């Protein structure tokens, strides 16, 4: 079982201006993450959907993520190895929903390969 660090990096993909990519770092509660291999009529894919509880971001960041954004999400294991959720071809969809003192970072992504390999 992999042990993850509680930092999550989200790099927004902007198809209009690739040089204007924005990177956001979030601090999450302790979490586990196991993508699920799923089979359907089109073939196999890895369901990488996950909701992380994060520290409350500022109002500007909450406004940016109030709707789903295309992004590549980076999580790290305790041995500092990085794992990417989403690719530039098939990006993850990322959104933040706010609670009273924390927020939920909602990631929706289907990948063709296991992101933890």
C-alpha positions as MATLAB code, in Angstrom:
seq = 'XXXXXXXXXXXXXXXXXXXXXXXXXXXXXXXXXXXXXXXXXXXXXXXXXXXXXXXXXXXXXXXXXXXXXXXXXXXXXXXXXXXXXXXXXXXXXXXXXXXXXXXXXXXXXXXXXXXXX';
ca = [
       0.000    0.000    0.000;
       1.333    3.411   -0.957;
       1.567    6.175    1.609;
       0.747    9.587    0.132;
       1.924   13.038    1.173;
      -0.885   15.462    1.912;
       0.040   17.935   -0.829;
      -1.835   17.981   -4.115;
      -0.782   20.041   -7.118;
      -3.286   21.021   -9.808;
      -2.004   22.362  -13.135;
      -4.788   23.910  -15.209;
      -4.758   23.310  -18.929;
      -5.800   26.273  -21.031;
      -6.303   25.389  -24.694;
      -6.396   29.076  -25.700;
      -3.055   30.080  -24.174;
      -0.760   27.135  -23.308;
       1.930   29.522  -22.020;
      -0.517   30.811  -19.370;
      -0.893   27.538  -17.436;
      -1.593   28.051  -13.755;
      -0.425   25.762  -10.969;
      -2.188   25.517   -7.595;
      -0.990   23.683   -4.485;
      -3.462   22.374   -1.921;
      -3.015   20.730    1.494;
      -5.296   17.748    1.962;
      -6.315   15.632    4.918;
      -4.641   12.226    5.087;
      -5.970   10.069    2.262;
      -5.666    6.746    0.507;
      -6.032    6.372   -3.219;
      -6.744    3.251   -5.265;
      -7.875    3.721   -8.896;
     -10.351    1.052  -10.017;
     -10.005   -0.948  -13.222;
     -13.386   -0.768  -14.972;
     -14.665   -2.677  -17.979;
     -17.320   -1.456  -20.394;
     -18.291   -1.966  -24.046;
     -15.497    0.323  -25.267;
     -12.813   -1.556  -23.298;
     -10.968   -1.225  -20.008;
     -10.129    2.044  -18.288;
      -8.946    3.174  -14.850;
     -11.555    5.118  -12.890;
      -9.478    7.723  -11.028;
     -12.367    9.712   -9.496;
     -11.601   10.977   -5.982;
     -12.785   13.666   -3.584;
     -10.099   15.133   -1.310;
     -10.838   17.229    1.784;
      -8.521   20.247    1.581;
      -7.803   23.372    3.613;
     -10.087   26.239    2.638;
      -8.529   28.075   -0.345;
      -8.938   31.816   -0.741;
     -11.977   33.318   -2.453;
     -10.216   33.865   -5.795;
      -9.185   30.198   -6.070;
     -12.671   29.030   -5.057;
     -14.097   31.235   -7.824;
     -11.726   29.742  -10.431;
     -12.706   26.196   -9.454;
     -16.430   26.889   -8.973;
     -16.931   25.114  -12.312;
     -15.095   22.054  -13.597;
     -11.679   22.851  -15.024;
      -9.427   20.697  -17.211;
      -6.229   19.900  -15.343;
      -3.429   17.496  -14.567;
      -3.299   16.577  -10.877;
      -0.027   15.555   -9.228;
       0.119   13.559   -6.000;
       3.291   12.328   -4.307;
       4.097    9.264   -2.252;
       6.240    9.342    0.884;
       9.274    8.300   -1.190;
       8.759   11.523   -3.244;
       7.662    9.682   -6.391;
       5.080   11.682   -8.343;
       1.905   10.275   -9.884;
      -0.153   12.149  -12.461;
      -3.928   11.964  -12.673;
      -4.953   13.031  -16.150;
      -2.899   13.783  -19.232;
      -2.810   16.601  -21.739;
      -4.797   14.376  -24.140;
      -7.325   13.158  -21.544;
      -7.253   15.687  -18.689;
      -8.879   15.334  -15.309;
     -11.852   17.544  -14.487;
     -11.338   19.403  -11.217;
     -13.798   21.409   -9.111;
     -13.902   22.757   -5.544;
     -16.993   22.784   -3.361;
     -16.799   24.707   -0.092;
     -17.848   23.696    3.392;
     -17.751   25.872    6.530;
     -14.081   25.360    7.447;
     -12.754   23.146    4.668;
     -13.408   22.388    1.030;
     -13.732   19.364   -1.238;
     -11.394   19.034   -4.204;
     -13.401   16.868   -6.606;
     -11.435   15.065   -9.298;
     -13.104   13.170  -12.124;
     -10.845   11.268  -14.488;
     -10.806    8.140  -16.607;
      -7.329    6.977  -17.645;
      -6.106    4.308  -20.038;
      -3.216    3.304  -17.764;
      -2.891    2.921  -13.982;
      -1.633    6.310  -12.674;
       0.148    4.621   -9.762;
       2.543    2.587  -11.930;
];
